[in-house]
Structure formats: structure tokens, C-alpha cells
């Protein structure tokens, strides 16, 4: 085997996690896809990962990550819409309204932490309320700007669970929000040594999006279909991607 072929084989092995591990319960996670609809063709925000990170080096991704325990205790500028909560409560295993809220809040936290773009709203006493929650770290930009995170403009686009037998498994809810919901920018988050080294607004259907993770491409396809019908609505069907019998299944939440 040539060096090039051997390297390609090893790369494929690294990209495909081992499928013989014991069953791991998937962890709740949230991803946020920000959309700019001010152009003829909508654009979505993607970040390019550092070449030296272990998972998906050099790839374009959407901000996202695991739900933190503190996400449920974060004060917000407005409650999540009842229709959004209802969508999040659909499916199995059943979750509580507080867990649904945590998922929406986690999507906002991850976006701000990874891209420096924060979805919030100035409210009276916002900094005090955040300080009263004894928060720091990724929520500090909100406190500094006198903002509370605002999940009222989020829409649920899809849910996907990592196949069994993987080292890391996530039960991910994919949210979207309009770019106009960005109310604060944290400087210096994107730089050559950061997890994301570049942010790019790219048109739906463009080349960078073709290199996304296959499941993320599926979700993006669902978003594109939703956007083509007009303004986003909470009553649109929400697809649920999961694996059964070694094959990917696509259901509709609540169907």
C-alpha cells in the first residue's frame, strides 16, 4: 500500500468512530443554524474548524454542543414559544418542559461561545439577574452587554441521534434563527488558534456546504425546503433521524 493510500485509509478510520463499543446513552445537545434571508438566496453561517482538532479538522460546521446543567437555570428575556416547547416535547424518551428550555438555551450559549454572536435582548436588570445566578464563562458576554439570552425567535428544524455503537453519542436538536436576532458580537473569538478559525456566510447549495457531515447535510436540506415555503412556522413537520437495524430512519416527531 502506498503512503498516500495508507494515509487515506487511516483518515477514514479516524472519521468513522468504532462501531463495536458498548451501548452509550446519547447526551442531549443543541445546534444553531443562523440564516440571513436579506439576499435572493438565503445564506447560513458556518465556521471552519482548526486543522489540529481531533474531530472533523478543517471542516465547516455549525455551532453546537452538549447541554450544560446550568442551562436550565439561566434567566431569559422571553420564554420559548409554546409551539416550540410542544415540538421539543414530542418523541421519545419523554423530556420535561425545563429540559426543553435547556435545549433552546444551550443552542444560544454554544453559538455565542464558538462564534462570538449572541442572541439576546436588553432588559432592565439583566446584568443583575445574570450576576444573581452566579454565572460566568460563556455567559459573561451577556452580563457585560446587559443582555439576557432570548430563545423566542428559535425554530426547531430537526432532531437526530448518533447511531449506537459509537464512542460518543448525541441526541441533537437542530434549531434555526434569523440573523437579525444577533444583538451582540464578542470580538476575538475567531482567530488562528481558536476552535473555529473562520466564519463565513455561505449561500444554500454552495460548495462549502457539500463538505458538511452527512447528517448535517440532511438537516440543512430540511431547512432549505422549509425556507422555500416562506416564513418559518412552528407547525411544520419536524423530521427525526435515527438508526434502527443498522439503517438510518427518518420519522416525523409526534407522528
CSV table of C-alpha atoms in Angstrom, one decimal, residues 41-42 202-210 220 224:
chain,number,residue,atom,x,y,z
A,41,UNK,CA,-30.6,33.1,-2.0
A,42,UNK,CA,-30.6,32.6,1.8
A,202,UNK,CA,-22.5,30.9,2.5
A,203,UNK,CA,-25.4,30.5,0.2
A,204,UNK,CA,-27.5,27.4,0.4
A,205,UNK,CA,-26.3,24.9,-2.1
A,206,UNK,CA,-22.8,26.3,-2.3
A,207,UNK,CA,-19.6,24.2,-2.3
A,208,UNK,CA,-18.6,24.6,1.4
A,209,UNK,CA,-21.9,23.1,2.5
A,210,UNK,CA,-21.3,20.0,0.4
A,220,UNK,CA,-29.8,21.5,6.0
A,224,UNK,CA,-33.9,24.7,2.7
